[in-house]
Amino acid sequence: MPTPPARPIRVLLADDETMIRHGVRLILRHAGDIDVVAEAADGRQAVELAAAHRPDVALVDIRMPVCDGLAAIAPLLALDPAPRVVMLTTFGDEDNVLRALREGAAGFLLKDEGPQELIAAVRAAAAGDSVLSPGVTGSVIARMLHGGDRDGCDPALTDERIARLTVREREVLSMLGEGLSNQDIAGRLGIGVGTVKTHVGAILEKTGSASRVQAALLAHRTGLSS
C-alpha cells in the first residue's frame, strides 16, 4: 500500500497587527505542508485558541495588548499536547528574547525574515529543532555572556551540568550551540537522526535546559561553542 501523506503542520499565529498575520498566513499557505489553523490578536486569545485547535507550532509576537507573548508562553506550554512556541521579534528586543528563552520558548524569529526562512523555521520547530534567527542570535548570546542572563550562571553549577554529559553528548551540545538541526548533526557525526534526538533529550535533562535554545546558550557560556 502507498504511504499516506504526512499530516500538515498545524500553526497558530498570534500578532495584534492584522497585516502581519495576513502576510504570514499567505506565506505559510504556499508551503504546502503547513496549515494555519487559528489566528489570535493577543496572548490570552492565543492560549484559548491553542487549547481548542491543538497546533504543533505557535508563532507568537512578543509585544501584544491584553496579554503579551511572554505571559502566554507558560500557559501555552502547559497545554496537552503543548505546541512549540516560537517568538516573533524585532531588532533591539534582546531583553525580551532572553526572558522568552528562560520561559521555555523554542526560539525566536525576526518579523522581517524572508518567506523561505519563515517556512523553514516552522518546519524546524515542528521537528523539534531550535529556531535561532541569525539577526538576533549573536546579540542575545553576547548579552548573556556579559551578564544579560543571570539564570544558572554560577560557574560551579554550570561545570557540574557539563560534567554530567558523555563525550558524545558534549559534541552534540557544541553543535546545538552552532544552531545545527538534528539532520545536520546526524550528517556531521555519521549517526542516525533518531540517535541525535536521544542525545538531545539526555542533554536537556542533564543540564536542566528547558529547550534546545537554552542548551545552545549553555554551549556558548561554557566555551563548547564560539
CSV table of C-alpha atoms in Angstrom, one decimal:
chain,number,residue,atom,x,y,z
A,1,MET,CA,0.0,0.0,0.0
A,2,PRO,CA,1.2,3.5,-0.7
A,3,THR,CA,2.4,5.5,2.3
A,4,PRO,CA,-0.3,8.0,3.3
A,5,PRO,CA,0.7,11.7,3.1
A,6,ALA,CA,2.1,13.3,6.3
A,7,ARG,CA,-0.4,15.4,8.2
A,8,PRO,CA,0.2,19.2,7.6
A,9,ILE,CA,2.0,21.1,10.4
A,10,ARG,CA,-0.7,22.9,12.3
A,11,VAL,CA,0.2,26.5,13.2
A,12,LEU,CA,-1.3,29.1,15.5
A,13,LEU,CA,-0.4,32.7,14.6
A,14,ALA,CA,-0.6,35.4,17.4
A,15,ASP,CA,0.0,39.0,16.5
A,16,ASP,CA,-2.0,42.1,17.2
A,17,GLU,CA,-1.3,43.5,13.7
A,18,THR,CA,-3.8,42.3,11.2
A,19,MET,CA,-1.5,42.9,8.2
A,20,ILE,CA,1.3,40.9,9.8
A,21,ARG,CA,-1.0,37.9,10.4
A,22,HIS,CA,-2.3,38.2,6.8
A,23,GLY,CA,1.2,38.2,5.3
A,24,VAL,CA,2.5,35.3,7.4
A,25,ARG,CA,-0.6,33.3,6.6
A,26,LEU,CA,-0.2,33.8,2.9
A,27,ILE,CA,3.5,32.8,3.0
A,28,LEU,CA,2.8,29.6,5.0
A,29,ARG,CA,-0.2,28.7,2.8
A,30,HIS,CA,2.2,28.3,-0.2
A,31,ALA,CA,4.4,25.9,1.7
A,32,GLY,CA,2.0,23.0,1.0
A,33,ASP,CA,2.7,21.1,4.3
A,34,ILE,CA,1.7,23.9,6.7
A,35,ASP,CA,-1.8,24.8,7.8
A,36,VAL,CA,-2.6,28.0,9.8
A,37,VAL,CA,-5.4,26.6,12.0
A,38,ALA,CA,-6.1,29.7,14.1
A,39,GLU,CA,-5.2,33.4,14.5
A,40,ALA,CA,-5.1,35.5,17.7
A,41,ALA,CA,-4.7,39.2,18.4
A,42,ASP,CA,-3.4,38.8,21.9
A,43,GLY,CA,-1.8,36.3,24.2
A,44,ARG,CA,-5.0,35.4,26.1
A,45,GLN,CA,-6.8,34.6,22.9
A,46,ALA,CA,-3.7,32.6,21.7
A,47,VAL,CA,-3.9,30.3,24.7
A,48,GLU,CA,-7.7,29.8,24.2
A,49,LEU,CA,-7.4,29.0,20.5
A,50,ALA,CA,-4.4,26.7,21.1
A,51,ALA,CA,-6.4,24.7,23.6
A,52,ALA,CA,-9.2,24.4,21.0
A,53,HIS,CA,-7.2,23.7,17.9
A,54,ARG,CA,-4.1,21.9,19.2
A,55,PRO,CA,-1.4,23.5,16.9
A,56,ASP,CA,2.0,21.9,16.5
A,57,VAL,CA,3.7,25.3,16.4
A,58,ALA,CA,2.6,28.7,17.9
A,59,LEU,CA,4.2,31.8,16.3
A,60,VAL,CA,3.7,34.4,19.0
A,61,ASP,CA,4.5,38.1,18.8
A,62,ILE,CA,6.3,39.3,21.9
A,63,ARG,CA,4.5,42.6,22.2
A,64,MET,CA,0.7,42.4,22.3
A,65,PRO,CA,-2.1,44.0,24.3
A,66,VAL,CA,-4.2,42.4,27.0
A,67,CYS,CA,-1.7,39.5,27.5
A,68,ASP,CA,1.7,39.8,25.7
A,69,GLY,CA,3.6,36.9,24.2
A,70,LEU,CA,5.9,36.5,27.2
A,71,ALA,CA,3.0,36.0,29.5
A,72,ALA,CA,1.4,33.5,27.1
A,73,ILE,CA,4.4,31.1,27.0
A,74,ALA,CA,3.8,29.3,30.3
A,75,PRO,CA,0.1,28.6,29.7
A,76,LEU,CA,0.8,27.5,26.1
A,77,LEU,CA,3.4,25.1,27.3
A,78,ALA,CA,1.1,23.8,30.0
A,79,LEU,CA,-1.4,22.5,27.3
A,80,ASP,CA,-1.5,18.8,26.5
A,81,PRO,CA,-0.2,18.5,23.9
A,82,ALA,CA,1.9,21.6,24.1
A,83,PRO,CA,2.8,23.5,20.9
A,84,ARG,CA,6.4,24.5,20.1
A,85,VAL,CA,6.4,28.2,20.9
A,86,VAL,CA,8.4,30.5,18.5
A,87,MET,CA,8.6,34.2,19.4
A,88,LEU,CA,8.3,36.8,16.7
A,89,THR,CA,10.5,39.7,17.5
A,90,THR,CA,12.3,42.8,16.1
A,91,PHE,CA,15.8,44.2,16.4
A,92,GLY,CA,16.7,45.7,19.7
A,93,ASP,CA,14.3,43.4,21.7
A,94,GLU,CA,17.1,41.1,23.1
A,95,ASP,CA,16.0,41.5,26.8
A,96,ASN,CA,12.6,40.1,26.0
A,97,VAL,CA,14.1,37.3,23.9
A,98,LEU,CA,16.2,36.2,26.9
A,99,ARG,CA,13.0,36.2,29.0
A,100,ALA,CA,11.2,34.1,26.4
A,101,LEU,CA,14.0,31.6,26.4
A,102,ARG,CA,14.0,31.3,30.1
A,103,GLU,CA,10.3,30.6,29.9
A,104,GLY,CA,10.9,27.7,27.5
A,105,ALA,CA,10.3,29.2,24.1
A,106,ALA,CA,11.7,27.0,21.3
A,107,GLY,CA,13.3,30.0,19.6
A,108,PHE,CA,12.9,33.3,18.0
A,109,LEU,CA,12.4,34.7,14.5
A,110,LEU,CA,12.7,38.3,13.2
A,111,LYS,CA,9.5,39.6,11.7
A,112,ASP,CA,11.2,40.8,8.6
A,113,GLU,CA,12.8,37.4,7.7
A,114,GLY,CA,12.1,36.2,4.2
A,115,PRO,CA,9.4,33.7,3.2
A,116,GLN,CA,11.8,30.8,3.0
A,117,GLU,CA,13.3,31.5,6.4
A,118,LEU,CA,9.8,31.7,7.9
A,119,ILE,CA,8.7,28.3,6.3
A,120,ALA,CA,12.0,26.7,7.4
A,121,ALA,CA,11.5,28.0,10.9
A,122,VAL,CA,8.1,26.4,11.2
A,123,ARG,CA,9.3,23.1,9.9
A,124,ALA,CA,12.3,23.1,12.2
A,125,ALA,CA,10.2,23.9,15.2
A,126,ALA,CA,7.7,21.2,14.4
A,127,ALA,CA,10.6,18.7,14.0
A,128,GLY,CA,11.9,19.6,17.5
A,129,ASP,CA,14.8,21.8,16.3
A,130,SER,CA,15.7,25.2,17.7
A,131,VAL,CA,14.8,28.3,15.8
A,132,LEU,CA,17.5,30.9,16.0
A,133,SER,CA,17.2,34.0,13.8
A,134,PRO,CA,20.8,34.9,12.8
A,135,GLY,CA,20.0,38.6,13.1
A,136,VAL,CA,19.3,38.2,16.8
A,137,THR,CA,21.3,35.2,18.0
A,138,GLY,CA,24.7,37.0,18.1
A,139,SER,CA,23.3,39.9,20.2
A,140,VAL,CA,21.4,37.5,22.6
A,141,ILE,CA,24.5,35.4,23.2
A,142,ALA,CA,26.7,38.4,23.7
A,143,ARG,CA,24.3,39.9,26.2
A,144,MET,CA,24.1,36.6,28.1
A,145,LEU,CA,27.9,36.3,28.2
A,146,HIS,CA,28.2,39.8,29.5
A,147,GLY,CA,25.6,39.3,32.3
A,148,GLY,CA,22.4,39.9,30.5
A,149,ASP,CA,21.1,36.5,31.5
A,150,ARG,CA,21.9,35.6,35.2
A,151,ASP,CA,19.8,32.4,35.5
A,152,GLY,CA,22.0,29.4,36.1
A,153,CYS,CA,25.3,31.4,35.6
A,154,ASP,CA,27.0,30.1,38.7
A,155,PRO,CA,30.3,28.6,37.3
A,156,ALA,CA,30.3,25.7,39.7
A,157,LEU,CA,26.7,24.8,38.8
A,158,THR,CA,27.5,25.1,35.1
A,159,ASP,CA,30.6,22.9,35.3
A,160,GLU,CA,28.5,20.3,37.2
A,161,ARG,CA,25.9,20.3,34.4
A,162,ILE,CA,28.6,19.8,31.7
A,163,ALA,CA,30.3,17.1,33.8
A,164,ARG,CA,27.1,15.0,33.6
A,165,LEU,CA,27.4,14.7,29.9
A,166,THR,CA,29.1,12.0,27.9
A,167,VAL,CA,31.8,12.9,25.4
A,168,ARG,CA,29.3,12.4,22.6
A,169,GLU,CA,26.7,14.5,24.3
A,170,ARG,CA,29.2,17.3,24.6
A,171,GLU,CA,29.8,17.0,20.9
A,172,VAL,CA,26.1,17.3,20.2
A,173,LEU,CA,25.8,20.2,22.7
A,174,SER,CA,28.5,22.1,20.9
A,175,MET,CA,26.7,21.6,17.6
A,176,LEU,CA,23.4,22.8,19.2
A,177,GLY,CA,25.4,26.0,20.0
A,178,GLU,CA,26.2,26.3,16.3
A,179,GLY,CA,22.4,26.3,15.6
A,180,LEU,CA,22.6,23.0,13.7
A,181,SER,CA,19.4,20.9,13.1
A,182,ASN,CA,19.2,17.2,14.1
A,183,GLN,CA,19.7,16.3,10.4
A,184,ASP,CA,22.8,18.4,10.2
A,185,ILE,CA,24.2,17.0,13.4
A,186,ALA,CA,23.5,13.4,12.2
A,187,GLY,CA,25.3,14.1,9.0
A,188,ARG,CA,28.4,15.6,10.7
A,189,LEU,CA,28.7,12.8,13.2
A,190,GLY,CA,27.7,10.0,10.9
A,191,ILE,CA,24.8,8.8,13.1
A,192,GLY,CA,21.1,8.5,12.7
A,193,VAL,CA,18.7,11.3,13.4
A,194,GLY,CA,16.9,9.2,16.0
A,195,THR,CA,20.2,8.8,17.8
A,196,VAL,CA,20.7,12.6,17.7
A,197,LYS,CA,17.2,13.1,19.2
A,198,THR,CA,18.1,10.7,22.0
A,199,HIS,CA,21.3,12.6,22.8
A,200,VAL,CA,19.5,16.0,22.7
A,201,GLY,CA,16.9,14.6,25.2
A,202,ALA,CA,19.6,13.5,27.5
A,203,ILE,CA,21.4,16.9,27.2
A,204,LEU,CA,18.2,18.8,28.1
A,205,GLU,CA,17.6,16.5,31.1
A,206,LYS,CA,21.1,16.5,32.5
A,207,THR,CA,21.7,20.3,32.1
A,208,GLY,CA,18.2,21.3,33.2
A,209,SER,CA,17.6,23.1,30.0
A,210,ALA,CA,14.0,23.8,29.1
A,211,SER,CA,14.7,23.9,25.3
A,212,ARG,CA,17.3,23.4,22.6
A,213,VAL,CA,17.8,27.1,22.6
A,214,GLN,CA,18.7,27.2,26.3
A,215,ALA,CA,21.1,24.3,25.7
A,216,ALA,CA,22.7,26.2,22.8
A,217,LEU,CA,23.2,29.2,25.0
A,218,LEU,CA,24.8,27.0,27.6
A,219,ALA,CA,27.2,25.7,25.0
A,220,HIS,CA,28.4,29.3,24.3
A,221,ARG,CA,28.6,30.1,28.0
A,222,THR,CA,30.8,27.2,28.7
A,223,GLY,CA,33.0,27.6,25.6
A,224,LEU,CA,31.8,24.5,23.8
A,225,SER,CA,30.7,26.7,21.0
A,226,SER,CA,32.1,30.1,20.0
